[in-house]
Structures are given as C-alpha cells and as structure tokens.
Short mmCIF file of C-alpha atoms in Angstrom, two decimals:
data_model
loop_
_atom_site.label_atom_id
_atom_site.label_comp_id
_atom_site.label_asym_id
_atom_site.label_seq_id
_atom_site.Cartn_x
_atom_site.Cartn_y
_atom_site.Cartn_z
CA UNK J 1 92.71 94.81 46.64
CA UNK J 2 93.60 95.61 42.99
CA UNK J 3 97.02 96.80 41.89
CA UNK J 4 97.46 98.09 38.31
CA UNK J 5 100.65 98.34 36.28
CA UNK J 6 101.80 99.07 32.71
CA UNK J 7 104.20 96.75 30.95
CA UNK J 8 106.60 97.85 28.18
CA UNK J 9 104.53 98.17 25.03
CA UNK J 10 101.51 99.60 26.80
CA UNK J 11 99.94 96.42 28.14
CA UNK J 12 98.06 96.91 31.40
CA UNK J 13 98.34 94.36 34.22
CA UNK J 14 95.92 93.95 37.08
CA UNK J 15 97.05 92.04 40.16
CA UNK J 16 94.70 90.98 42.93
CA UNK J 17 95.97 90.90 46.52
CA UNK J 18 93.87 89.56 49.36
CA UNK J 19 92.62 92.33 51.57
CA UNK J 20 93.96 92.44 55.10
CA UNK J 21 91.52 90.86 57.54
CA UNK J 22 89.55 93.40 59.53
CA UNK J 23 91.07 94.10 62.92
CA UNK J 24 89.07 92.69 65.78
CA UNK J 25 87.43 95.44 67.84
CA UNK J 26 88.60 95.85 71.41
CA UNK J 27 86.52 93.92 73.89
CA UNK J 28 84.87 96.30 76.37
CA UNK J 29 84.93 93.69 79.11
CA UNK J 30 88.62 92.97 78.66
CA UNK J 31 89.71 96.59 79.09
CA UNK J 32 87.23 97.23 81.91
CA UNK J 33 88.38 94.36 84.11
CA UNK J 34 92.05 95.02 83.35
CA UNK J 35 91.48 98.60 84.45
CA UNK J 36 89.96 97.42 87.73
CA UNK J 37 92.88 95.05 88.22
CA UNK J 38 95.38 97.88 87.78
CA UNK J 39 93.70 99.91 90.56
CA UNK J 40 93.55 96.88 92.88
CA UNK J 41 97.22 96.04 92.25
CA UNK J 42 98.22 99.61 93.16
CA UNK J 43 96.21 99.44 96.38
CA UNK J 44 97.67 96.02 97.26
CA UNK J 45 101.27 97.14 96.62
CA UNK J 46 101.03 100.34 98.70
CA UNK J 47 102.79 99.60 102.02
CA UNK J 48 100.54 99.37 105.10
CA UNK J 49 97.50 100.47 103.14
CA UNK J 50 94.23 100.12 105.03
CA UNK J 51 92.31 99.76 101.78
CA UNK J 52 94.29 96.61 101.01
CA UNK J 53 92.38 94.86 103.80
CA UNK J 54 89.19 95.07 101.74
CA UNK J 55 90.28 94.16 98.23
CA UNK J 56 88.72 90.98 96.74
CA UNK J 57 91.87 88.94 97.46
CA UNK J 58 91.12 89.08 101.18
CA UNK J 59 87.90 87.13 100.74
CA UNK J 60 88.91 84.45 98.25
CA UNK J 61 91.84 82.43 96.99
CA UNK J 62 92.35 84.34 93.73
CA UNK J 63 93.17 88.03 93.39
CA UNK J 64 93.84 90.78 90.85
CA UNK J 65 96.86 88.90 89.51
CA UNK J 66 94.56 86.28 88.00
CA UNK J 67 92.51 89.05 86.39
CA UNK J 68 95.67 90.59 84.93
CA UNK J 69 97.05 87.27 83.61
CA UNK J 70 93.72 85.98 82.24
CA UNK J 71 92.97 89.26 80.50
CA UNK J 72 96.54 89.38 79.16
CA UNK J 73 95.99 85.96 77.62
CA UNK J 74 92.70 87.07 76.08
CA UNK J 75 94.30 90.28 74.80
CA UNK J 76 97.23 88.33 73.34
CA UNK J 77 94.83 86.23 71.29
CA UNK J 78 93.31 89.40 69.82
CA UNK J 79 96.69 91.06 69.26
CA UNK J 80 98.70 88.12 67.91
CA UNK J 81 96.23 85.45 66.82
CA UNK J 82 95.46 87.11 63.50
CA UNK J 83 99.18 87.46 62.76
CA UNK J 84 99.68 83.70 63.08
CA UNK J 85 96.61 83.08 60.90
CA UNK J 86 97.43 85.51 58.07
CA UNK J 87 101.23 85.73 58.05
CA UNK J 88 102.24 82.28 59.20
CA UNK J 89 103.92 80.82 62.24
CA UNK J 90 107.35 82.43 61.79
CA UNK J 91 106.03 85.98 61.51
CA UNK J 92 103.68 85.35 64.43
CA UNK J 93 106.58 84.06 66.51
CA UNK J 94 108.65 87.10 65.53
CA UNK J 95 105.90 89.42 66.71
CA UNK J 96 105.72 87.55 70.01
CA UNK J 97 109.50 87.88 70.36
CA UNK J 98 109.20 91.62 69.80
CA UNK J 99 106.62 91.87 72.58
CA UNK J 100 108.76 89.75 74.91
CA UNK J 101 111.64 92.14 74.23
CA UNK J 102 109.44 95.11 75.16
CA UNK J 103 108.24 93.48 78.38
CA UNK J 104 111.81 92.52 79.32
CA UNK J 105 113.05 96.09 79.12
CA UNK J 106 109.92 97.32 80.86
CA UNK J 107 110.83 95.02 83.75
CA UNK J 108 114.44 96.22 83.86
CA UNK J 109 113.38 99.86 83.71
CA UNK J 110 110.76 99.53 86.45
CA UNK J 111 113.25 97.85 88.76
CA UNK J 112 115.98 100.45 88.23
CA UNK J 113 113.62 103.40 88.65
CA UNK J 114 111.99 101.98 91.79
CA UNK J 115 115.27 100.90 93.38
CA UNK J 116 116.78 104.34 92.69
CA UNK J 117 113.69 105.99 94.17
CA UNK J 118 113.96 103.95 97.37
CA UNK J 119 117.67 104.71 97.70
CA UNK J 120 116.98 108.42 97.12
CA UNK J 121 114.45 108.37 99.96
CA UNK J 122 117.06 106.85 102.28
CA UNK J 123 119.95 109.09 101.21
CA UNK J 124 117.95 112.31 101.45
CA UNK J 125 116.09 111.45 104.63
CA UNK J 126 112.67 111.94 103.05
CA UNK J 127 111.05 109.10 104.97
CA UNK J 128 110.55 108.19 108.59
CA UNK J 129 113.60 108.33 110.81
CA UNK J 130 115.16 104.94 111.37
CA UNK J 131 113.32 103.24 108.53
CA UNK J 132 115.30 101.81 105.63
CA UNK J 133 113.17 102.00 102.51
CA UNK J 134 115.47 99.92 100.29
CA UNK J 135 114.62 97.01 102.57
CA UNK J 136 110.88 97.29 101.82
CA UNK J 137 110.78 95.83 99.15
CA UNK J 138 114.13 94.20 99.70
CA UNK J 139 116.45 95.57 97.01
CA UNK J 140 119.49 95.95 99.29
CA UNK J 141 121.64 93.38 97.39
CA UNK J 142 121.63 95.43 94.17
CA UNK J 143 123.50 98.16 96.08
CA UNK J 144 125.70 96.03 98.34
CA UNK J 145 126.55 93.20 95.90
CA UNK J 146 126.06 95.02 92.64
CA UNK J 147 128.08 92.71 90.38
CA UNK J 148 126.31 89.38 90.81
CA UNK J 149 122.90 90.92 91.44
CA UNK J 150 123.07 93.21 88.40
CA UNK J 151 123.88 90.19 86.27
CA UNK J 152 121.06 88.35 88.03
CA UNK J 153 118.68 91.19 87.24
CA UNK J 154 119.54 91.13 83.53
CA UNK J 155 119.35 87.33 83.31
CA UNK J 156 116.11 87.15 85.35
CA UNK J 157 117.86 85.20 88.10
CA UNK J 158 117.14 88.01 90.55
CA UNK J 159 113.40 88.68 90.89
CA UNK J 160 112.65 90.18 94.31
CA UNK J 161 109.14 90.76 95.57
CA UNK J 162 107.18 93.50 93.79
CA UNK J 163 109.23 92.86 90.63
CA UNK J 164 108.12 89.32 89.84
CA UNK J 165 104.99 89.71 87.70
CA UNK J 166 106.56 90.87 84.43
CA UNK J 167 109.20 88.08 84.34
CA UNK J 168 106.40 85.55 84.73
CA UNK J 169 104.40 87.25 81.99
CA UNK J 170 107.22 87.33 79.45
CA UNK J 171 108.07 83.64 79.95
CA UNK J 172 104.42 82.68 79.42
CA UNK J 173 104.23 84.96 76.39
CA UNK J 174 107.29 83.22 74.95
CA UNK J 175 105.38 79.91 75.18
CA UNK J 176 102.67 81.21 72.83
CA UNK J 177 104.32 80.15 69.51
CA UNK J 178 104.66 76.60 70.86
CA UNK J 179 100.99 76.57 71.83
CA UNK J 180 100.01 77.83 68.37
CA UNK J 181 102.10 75.08 66.76
CA UNK J 182 100.51 72.45 68.99
CA UNK J 183 97.04 73.65 68.08
CA UNK J 184 97.88 73.50 64.38
CA UNK J 185 99.18 69.96 64.79
CA UNK J 186 96.69 68.47 67.23
CA UNK J 187 93.91 70.95 67.87
CA UNK J 188 92.50 71.93 71.21
CA UNK J 189 93.17 68.52 72.77
CA UNK J 190 96.92 68.89 72.20
CA UNK J 191 96.93 72.37 73.74
CA UNK J 192 94.88 71.22 76.74
CA UNK J 193 97.21 68.26 77.33
CA UNK J 194 100.31 70.44 77.10
CA UNK J 195 98.98 73.17 79.38
CA UNK J 196 97.65 70.64 81.89
CA UNK J 197 100.85 68.60 82.07
CA UNK J 198 103.05 71.68 82.44
CA UNK J 199 100.77 73.06 85.18
CA UNK J 200 100.78 69.74 87.04
CA UNK J 201 104.55 69.48 86.73
CA UNK J 202 105.00 72.97 88.15
CA UNK J 203 102.76 72.15 91.12
CA UNK J 204 104.61 68.91 91.81
CA UNK J 205 107.91 70.81 91.60
CA UNK J 206 106.50 73.33 94.06
CA UNK J 207 105.30 70.58 96.41
CA UNK J 208 108.74 68.98 96.44
CA UNK J 209 110.45 72.34 96.94
CA UNK J 210 108.24 73.36 99.86
CA UNK J 211 108.61 69.97 101.57
CA UNK J 212 112.40 69.95 101.30
CA UNK J 213 113.27 67.75 98.36
CA UNK J 214 116.98 67.84 99.25
CA UNK J 215 116.37 66.20 102.63
CA UNK J 216 113.60 63.85 101.55
CA UNK J 217 113.82 60.20 102.57
CA UNK J 218 111.36 57.79 100.93
CA UNK J 219 109.18 55.69 103.20
CA UNK J 220 108.78 58.20 106.04
CA UNK J 221 105.29 59.30 104.92
CA UNK J 222 102.48 58.04 102.72
CA UNK J 223 103.01 56.49 99.31
CA UNK J 224 101.14 59.40 97.73
CA UNK J 225 103.52 61.88 99.37
CA UNK J 226 106.54 59.89 98.20
CA UNK J 227 105.20 59.73 94.66
CA UNK J 228 104.59 63.48 94.61
CA UNK J 229 108.07 64.13 96.02
CA UNK J 230 109.75 61.89 93.45
CA UNK J 231 107.89 63.41 90.53
CA UNK J 232 108.50 66.90 91.89
CA UNK J 233 112.21 66.17 92.22
CA UNK J 234 112.34 65.33 88.50
CA UNK J 235 110.59 68.62 87.69
CA UNK J 236 112.77 70.98 89.73
CA UNK J 237 113.97 72.58 86.49
CA UNK J 238 110.56 74.27 86.41
CA UNK J 239 111.50 76.24 89.55
CA UNK J 240 113.58 79.24 88.48
CA UNK J 241 115.99 80.67 91.09
CA UNK J 242 114.91 84.04 92.49
CA UNK J 243 118.37 85.26 93.54
CA UNK J 244 122.04 84.64 92.66
CA UNK J 245 122.50 83.07 96.08
CA UNK J 246 120.28 80.20 94.96
CA UNK J 247 117.74 80.61 97.74
CA UNK J 248 114.08 80.75 96.84
CA UNK J 249 112.27 80.46 93.54
CA UNK J 250 110.23 82.86 91.44
CA UNK J 251 107.14 83.85 93.41
CA UNK J 252 105.01 83.65 90.26
CA UNK J 253 106.01 80.37 88.66
CA UNK J 254 105.28 80.85 84.94
CA UNK J 255 104.65 77.15 84.34
CA UNK J 256 101.88 77.15 86.91
CA UNK J 257 100.41 80.51 85.95
CA UNK J 258 100.33 79.69 82.23
CA UNK J 259 97.12 77.77 82.97
CA UNK J 260 95.34 81.07 83.66
CA UNK J 261 96.96 82.85 80.70
CA UNK J 262 96.16 80.17 78.13
CA UNK J 263 92.61 79.79 79.43
CA UNK J 264 92.06 83.43 78.52
CA UNK J 265 93.98 82.91 75.27
CA UNK J 266 91.80 79.93 74.33
CA UNK J 267 88.60 81.89 74.93
CA UNK J 268 89.93 84.76 72.82
CA UNK J 269 90.95 82.44 69.98
CA UNK J 270 87.59 80.69 70.01
CA UNK J 271 89.11 77.33 71.03
CA UNK J 272 86.92 77.36 74.14
CA UNK J 273 83.27 78.32 73.93
CA UNK J 274 81.87 80.51 76.70
CA UNK J 275 79.61 78.68 79.15
CA UNK J 276 75.87 79.22 78.98
CA UNK J 277 74.15 81.75 81.20
CA UNK J 278 72.05 79.66 83.55
CA UNK J 279 70.61 80.06 87.02
CA UNK J 280 72.23 76.81 88.13
CA UNK J 281 75.73 77.88 87.10
CA UNK J 282 75.29 81.29 88.72
CA UNK J 283 74.24 79.68 92.01
CA UNK J 284 77.10 77.16 91.85
CA UNK J 285 79.68 79.89 91.17
CA UNK J 286 78.32 82.07 93.98
CA UNK J 287 78.40 79.14 96.42
CA UNK J 288 82.01 78.38 95.46
CA UNK J 289 82.99 81.96 96.31
CA UNK J 290 81.07 81.96 99.60
CA UNK J 291 82.49 78.62 100.75
CA UNK J 292 86.03 79.88 100.19
CA UNK J 293 85.63 82.97 102.40
CA UNK J 294 86.35 81.34 105.81
CA UNK J 295 89.42 79.59 104.42
CA UNK J 296 90.79 82.67 102.63
CA UNK J 297 89.90 85.56 104.95
CA UNK J 298 92.63 85.89 107.58
CA UNK J 299 90.25 87.51 110.06
CA UNK J 300 88.44 84.18 110.33
CA UNK J 301 91.02 81.42 109.95
CA UNK J 302 93.59 83.28 112.08
CA UNK J 303 91.11 83.92 114.88
CA UNK J 304 90.78 87.71 114.70
CA UNK J 305 87.01 87.93 114.35
CA UNK J 306 86.19 84.52 115.81
CA UNK J 307 87.93 83.37 119.02
CA UNK J 308 91.03 81.37 118.11
CA UNK J 309 90.22 78.68 120.70
CA UNK J 310 86.83 77.86 119.18
CA UNK J 311 86.62 74.45 117.52
CA UNK J 312 85.25 75.95 114.30
CA UNK J 313 88.21 78.34 114.02
CA UNK J 314 90.73 75.58 114.63
CA UNK J 315 88.93 73.31 112.17
CA UNK J 316 88.98 75.94 109.43
CA UNK J 317 92.68 76.61 110.05
CA UNK J 318 93.49 72.88 109.99
CA UNK J 319 91.64 72.28 106.72
CA UNK J 320 93.30 75.32 105.17
CA UNK J 321 96.75 74.09 106.18
CA UNK J 322 96.11 70.55 104.95
CA UNK J 323 94.98 71.81 101.55
CA UNK J 324 97.74 74.41 101.14
CA UNK J 325 99.03 72.99 97.81
CA UNK J 326 95.58 73.54 96.34
CA UNK J 327 95.34 77.25 97.14
CA UNK J 328 98.93 78.45 97.09
CA UNK J 329 99.68 81.42 94.89
CA UNK J 330 103.23 80.69 93.80
CA UNK J 331 102.36 77.74 91.55
CA UNK J 332 98.68 78.59 90.91
CA UNK J 333 96.95 75.92 92.98
CA UNK J 334 93.81 74.22 91.72
CA UNK J 335 91.51 75.98 94.22
CA UNK J 336 92.84 79.38 93.15
CA UNK J 337 92.11 78.55 89.54
CA UNK J 338 88.62 77.25 90.33
CA UNK J 339 87.88 80.29 92.51
CA UNK J 340 88.94 82.67 89.75
CA UNK J 341 86.91 80.87 87.09
CA UNK J 342 83.82 81.10 89.32
CA UNK J 343 84.45 84.80 89.88
CA UNK J 344 85.10 85.37 86.17
CA UNK J 345 81.86 83.61 85.26
CA UNK J 346 79.80 85.82 87.59
CA UNK J 347 81.52 88.95 86.26
CA UNK J 348 80.93 87.80 82.67
CA UNK J 349 77.23 87.28 83.39
CA UNK J 350 76.94 90.60 85.26
CA UNK J 351 78.18 92.79 82.40
CA UNK J 352 75.89 91.18 79.85
CA UNK J 353 76.50 90.08 76.24
CA UNK J 354 79.55 91.83 74.77
CA UNK J 355 79.65 94.00 77.91
CA UNK J 356 76.44 95.87 77.11
CA UNK J 357 75.98 96.85 80.77
CA UNK J 358 79.19 98.88 80.50
CA UNK J 359 77.61 101.15 77.89
CA UNK J 360 74.18 101.83 79.36
CA UNK J 361 72.48 102.75 82.64
CA UNK J 362 72.73 100.20 85.42
CA UNK J 363 69.51 98.19 85.74
CA UNK J 364 68.64 99.34 89.27
CA UNK J 365 65.06 99.49 90.55
CA UNK J 366 64.33 101.88 93.43
CA UNK J 367 62.06 100.82 96.27
CA UNK J 368 58.96 102.82 97.24
CA UNK J 369 59.66 106.02 99.18
CA UNK J 370 58.16 104.81 102.47
CA UNK J 371 60.19 101.63 102.46
CA UNK J 372 63.36 103.54 101.67
CA UNK J 373 62.65 105.92 104.55
CA UNK J 374 62.20 103.03 107.00
CA UNK J 375 65.43 101.39 105.84
CA UNK J 376 67.28 104.70 106.14
CA UNK J 377 66.04 105.17 109.71
CA UNK J 378 67.04 101.64 110.71
CA UNK J 379 70.45 102.08 109.08
CA UNK J 380 70.99 105.40 110.89
CA UNK J 381 70.26 103.75 114.25
CA UNK J 382 72.65 100.88 113.47
CA UNK J 383 75.27 103.39 112.35
CA UNK J 384 75.16 105.23 115.69
CA UNK J 385 75.17 102.06 117.79
CA UNK J 386 78.14 100.53 115.95
CA UNK J 387 80.15 103.77 115.66
CA UNK J 388 82.57 102.92 118.52
CA UNK J 389 83.60 99.80 116.58
CA UNK J 390 83.41 101.03 113.02
CA UNK J 391 85.47 104.13 113.81
CA UNK J 392 87.71 102.53 116.43
CA UNK J 393 90.97 103.69 114.83
CA UNK J 394 89.80 107.27 114.45
CA UNK J 395 88.34 107.48 117.99
CA UNK J 396 91.45 105.95 119.53
CA UNK J 397 93.71 108.35 117.64
CA UNK J 398 91.63 111.36 118.70
CA UNK J 399 91.01 110.33 122.31
CA UNK J 400 92.38 107.08 123.80
CA UNK J 401 90.42 107.75 126.99
CA UNK J 402 87.13 108.01 125.08
CA UNK J 403 87.96 104.84 123.20
CA UNK J 404 88.59 102.92 126.44
CA UNK J 405 85.38 104.28 128.00
CA UNK J 406 83.28 103.32 124.99
CA UNK J 407 84.67 99.80 124.87
CA UNK J 408 83.95 99.29 128.57
CA UNK J 409 80.62 101.11 128.77
CA UNK J 410 78.96 100.11 125.50
CA UNK J 411 79.82 96.42 125.15
CA UNK J 412 77.57 94.77 122.57
CA UNK J 413 79.56 91.63 121.85
CA UNK J 414 82.56 89.85 123.27
CA UNK J 415 85.78 91.75 122.41
CA UNK J 416 86.77 88.77 120.27
CA UNK J 417 83.73 89.34 118.04
CA UNK J 418 83.63 93.13 117.74
CA UNK J 419 85.18 93.00 114.27
CA UNK J 420 81.80 91.96 112.92
CA UNK J 421 80.37 95.19 114.32
CA UNK J 422 82.81 97.26 112.28
CA UNK J 423 81.60 95.37 109.21
CA UNK J 424 77.99 96.02 110.26
CA UNK J 425 78.87 99.71 110.67
CA UNK J 426 80.09 99.90 107.09
CA UNK J 427 77.01 98.06 105.80
CA UNK J 428 74.77 100.47 107.73
CA UNK J 429 76.60 103.45 106.23
CA UNK J 430 76.12 102.18 102.67
CA UNK J 431 72.46 101.37 103.34
CA UNK J 432 71.84 104.82 104.83
CA UNK J 433 73.49 106.66 101.94
CA UNK J 434 71.61 104.65 99.32
CA UNK J 435 68.17 104.97 100.90
CA UNK J 436 68.50 108.59 102.06
CA UNK J 437 69.74 109.90 98.73
CA UNK J 438 67.16 111.62 96.49
CA UNK J 439 65.93 109.44 93.61
CA UNK J 440 67.31 111.96 91.11
CA UNK J 441 70.78 111.57 92.64
CA UNK J 442 70.58 107.78 92.43
CA UNK J 443 69.45 107.93 88.82
CA UNK J 444 72.42 110.19 88.05
CA UNK J 445 74.74 107.80 89.91
CA UNK J 446 73.56 104.73 88.02
CA UNK J 447 73.10 106.56 84.74
CA UNK J 448 75.30 109.45 83.56
CA UNK J 449 78.05 108.90 86.16
CA UNK J 450 78.27 105.17 85.44
CA UNK J 451 78.34 105.74 81.68
CA UNK J 452 81.03 108.40 82.08
CA UNK J 453 83.23 106.35 84.42
CA UNK J 454 83.35 103.05 82.53
CA UNK J 455 85.27 104.54 79.55
CA UNK J 456 87.84 105.88 82.03
CA UNK J 457 88.31 102.43 83.56
CA UNK J 458 88.55 100.91 80.09
CA UNK J 459 91.18 103.47 79.12
CA UNK J 460 93.32 102.36 82.05
CA UNK J 461 92.88 98.74 80.99
CA UNK J 462 93.78 99.49 77.37
CA UNK J 463 97.21 100.78 78.48
CA UNK J 464 97.83 98.12 81.10
CA UNK J 465 101.59 97.68 80.63
CA UNK J 466 102.38 101.38 80.94
CA UNK J 467 99.93 101.76 83.82
CA UNK J 468 101.41 98.75 85.63
CA UNK J 469 104.93 100.12 85.18
CA UNK J 470 103.79 103.42 86.70
CA UNK J 471 102.01 101.71 89.59
CA UNK J 472 105.14 100.02 90.98
CA UNK J 473 107.14 103.16 91.91
CA UNK J 474 103.87 105.01 92.56
CA UNK J 475 102.91 102.48 95.22
CA UNK J 476 106.13 103.25 97.07
CA UNK J 477 105.51 106.99 96.77
CA UNK J 478 102.03 106.50 98.20
CA UNK J 479 103.49 104.49 101.06
CA UNK J 480 105.95 107.29 101.76
CA UNK J 481 103.14 109.87 101.78
CA UNK J 482 101.18 107.78 104.28
CA UNK J 483 104.28 107.50 106.47
CA UNK J 484 104.57 111.28 106.54
CA UNK J 485 100.91 112.31 106.94
CA UNK J 486 99.66 109.39 109.02
CA UNK J 487 97.12 106.66 108.46
CA UNK J 488 93.40 107.01 109.10
CA UNK J 489 90.21 106.59 107.12
CA UNK J 490 90.44 110.02 105.46
CA UNK J 491 94.15 109.92 104.64
CA UNK J 492 93.82 106.42 103.21
CA UNK J 493 91.05 107.71 100.95
CA UNK J 494 93.03 110.76 99.85
CA UNK J 495 96.21 108.84 99.00
CA UNK J 496 94.45 105.99 97.22
CA UNK J 497 92.29 108.34 95.16
CA UNK J 498 95.43 110.29 94.27
CA UNK J 499 97.14 107.09 93.16
CA UNK J 500 94.25 105.99 90.97
CA UNK J 501 94.10 109.48 89.44
CA UNK J 502 97.78 109.17 88.49
CA UNK J 503 97.05 105.83 86.80
CA UNK J 504 94.20 107.41 84.84
CA UNK J 505 96.39 110.33 83.78
CA UNK J 506 99.11 107.88 82.72
CA UNK J 507 96.67 105.91 80.58
CA UNK J 508 95.39 108.99 78.77
CA UNK J 509 98.90 110.39 78.27
CA UNK J 510 100.22 107.11 76.86
CA UNK J 511 97.16 106.75 74.63
CA UNK J 512 97.70 110.25 73.29
CA UNK J 513 101.39 109.56 72.64
CA UNK J 514 100.61 106.29 70.84
CA UNK J 515 98.18 108.14 68.57
CA UNK J 516 101.17 110.21 67.33
CA UNK J 517 99.28 113.49 66.97
CA UNK J 518 102.34 115.10 65.41
CA UNK J 519 101.81 112.96 62.29
CA UNK J 520 98.31 114.28 61.69
CA UNK J 521 97.80 117.24 59.35
CA UNK J 522 97.86 120.50 61.25
CA UNK J 523 94.44 122.08 61.59
CA UNK J 524 94.02 125.28 59.64
CA UNK J 525 93.78 128.38 61.83
CA UNK J 526 92.46 131.62 60.36
CA UNK J 527 94.57 133.77 62.65
CA UNK J 528 97.82 132.08 61.70
CA UNK J 529 99.71 132.11 58.42
CA UNK J 530 102.45 129.62 57.75
CA UNK J 531 105.62 131.28 56.51
CA UNK J 532 108.15 129.13 54.73
CA UNK J 533 111.67 129.46 56.17
CA UNK J 534 114.09 131.48 54.07
CA UNK J 535 117.86 131.06 54.10
CA UNK J 536 119.86 133.62 56.04
CA UNK J 537 121.63 136.22 53.94
#
C-alpha cells in the first residue's frame, strides 16, 4: 500500500506499508458441522426428549460436545492465528482476552436468563403441578443462598449442569497465547508435549478424585493404582470446584478437553497435516465406531435390548466398567478422543475436498425400477409386522387393551428382545419411503433441497455462540411445552422442529445485526424525497 505526503517546500514523500494479509475464507465444513452440533445440543438438553435417545452420542463414546470444541479450536485458528502472525504475540493475546471477556459475559447472561425463566415458571404455575422447575437443572442455591452462590457464579466457582460448557471453553481459549508462544519457541513438538502432559495430568487428577483421594491408603491395591493415585493427588489443582460448598468439580474439565480444542487448532494452523484418504483408514475408522456401540449404547450394556442375565451382556458391562477412565466425559478419556477422531475422519472424507459435497448434488445412484418396487414391497410387509413394536408408545397411549392384546397375540421375539423390532420398524419405514418415492422426488431431495439446506446449516454454525446461548433457555421452554402437550412421536417432532427453527432464525437475525445494515448507504427510492430538517420557528 502506498501513502503519499507533501513536505514543507513542496517535496513529495511516498511511504510503502505492507498490505494486510487476505482474510482466510470461512471453511464450509467447519460451519456445517458446528451447525449440526448446535441442533444436537438443543435436542440433548431438552428434558425427557424422545429424540435424544437417537442422537449420535447414544451409539458412541463421543458426542456433539466434541464437535463443538474441535470446531471451536479450528475456528479460533482462523480467527486469531493471523493476528498473532501479523501483529505479534501481545496483540494476539489481547484479542484472545477480548474474546474470553465476551464468552464470560455470555455465560453469566445465559445463566441469569435461564434461572429467571425457571423461577418464573414455578412462581406463575405455568408448568406441571407439583414439579419444581428450578430443580431441573438444579439452580435452587442461587435463590436460597444468593450471596455465596452469586459470588461463585461470577468467579466461576459455581457451574451447575447445563451451564458448564462456556466456562470450559473460555479457560481453554485463555490457554491459546501460551500455546502460540510454545510453538514459536519449540515448534509442534513443544505444543504436543504441553497439550499431552496437561491432558494426562487432568485425567490422573480425575482418577484420584473419583477413587477418593482423601481416603486413599497406599498398598491396598496394585502398584499401578497407587502410582496413579499419587500422581493424581499432586494434580488436584487441575480440578476446579463446581460449587461454593466444595463438592464436585467442573463437569467439563478444561485441562482434559483442551486436547480436542488444540487438535482442531493445530489442523487450522497447519501444524498438523490432514490424513490421507485411503480405503484402509476408512475401514479402520468405521470398525472403531462399530466396536464402540455395545459399550456405549445403554440399551445393550444395561440389558434393555439383550437380557441382562446373558453372559455377553454381563461381559460388555464388566469391560465398560473396568475401562471407565478411558471413556469418561468429564476429563475427556482416551477412548472418547479416539472415537471422535475416527468419526471426524469419516465425516471429513464424506464431504469431500474443501467440503465440495456441501455445494453440489449428493452423489446418489438410484436402483432399477423393478428392484426398487420389490424392496418397497418387502419393506411394507416388515413395516406392518413390526408395527406393534415400533409404535408401542402410541398404541399404548391410544388403547392399553389393544397394546396388551398385540403383545400377547403377535409375539415374534422374547419380550427382552423386542427393542430390536422397533429398530427394524424404523429401518423398514425409511426403506419404504426411499424406494416408493418417485425418482423425480428423490432427485429433488438429493439435489435442490440438499443444496438449499446446507447454507442454512452453515449459517447456524457461523453464529455458534449466539445460537448456543439461545439454545439453553430454549431447551427448557421446549421441555415445558412437552410437559403441557404430552410426549409422543408427533409431538416430539413438532417441538424439536420448532426448536431448530428458532435456532435458524437466531442465526440469521444475529448475522443481519452483525452486518450493521444501518451503516450502508440508503438505497435511492423514486417515490421518496429526502427533506432536510429545518429548525422550528
């Protein structure tokens, strides 16, 4: 950039300033998956939500929180990395501090609004009779012991459930300047060592906390257990208290979860290169996800869909319990991290280079008409046969007598195994709809509709903080609505679709506000004539 000036005497000076580096374009994949995570988080936070039984978290160790944290790390590299590179460490750290300040007040505001909403429901009798909404989530102390708990809220020493993600995020974000300094001093190896040691320390602190470090006596168990307990006892400072009473720790330990954040950050900064797309890696990642299902899905390891007295059920439950420190959520266990990385790899492969699949028709090939007709007929038969199990809640609500008669008269499997039939019913429904639909409808579904919907999802992801803030009180409103109208397959659909629509509207509204349309020149209108104000006489 050239800047010209005139000195006294008429001399002309020309000064050259380096042009600002071009701003990195938004990554389509980043916003898309953050948008999906926002919808899943809303569904998961809605009390007694039937849809929450079928979110990805039910079938694996990781969940939408990993998506949110990983994508936040990637987004932070795009938002702040250039500042560190072009303006130096101090300005980069100042920008991080500004963002931490914003997230802090977002957390305080969300808590106050949601707690006030829950108290308003109780005081005005809007909810179910006899139910105390301030106890779900448990925010009773802020009203009954306001002094210490208000101070705890402001100092982040009071982080009840539902309000624990943003505190974790802002602590990790505050670690970013240190990570940038480490990379400048020692490169990627220094960052990897720091992140790994902090993560391991957090997990050891968690292990000692869970196993009662205060009452621990060396020599009563294995040497490995004693070593882990001793090391964890030295690292208890990594466990932040979750309430002024001193009981419990933050549910999302930032020193464990920073592993996910800085993995995304490292990919965004280019410190880590993306893995190659290979058939072997795809198969390995898919197998990792499949193997985790029995150990993560409560319907299996708790004996709901497989008899609890079967040896396989008891074996799965025993292995799961023995390996608990590897899959726990609070300190980001190793299995959770590995599960998420496998899932992220498959998603990365699925959307194509730079997310090209998100901008074009889905590559779907339709089967011949005769084959589709045969599959539709078979699916229709399976749908009818499994209806008593797939629609058990609806049939029982409409006619308990009919439900009892069907279960006694049309037994297909042992009652302990009928859950699989409800899953088969859903699979038959999807198969029937896909194969019975006209080809033109399927082409519209995988073409224009897909291309129109992905920008909407990306818009939600691009405004993730505002959308997340909205989703917390909205989840409680949705739970209240379900309490009042009842819970069945149709009401679940209506309330969840309503909630997602509110998130979409929030994203577009916030995007419009951030664009500051009032600063743009007013468009000329032939029917209007601007009249300058004149002073009153």
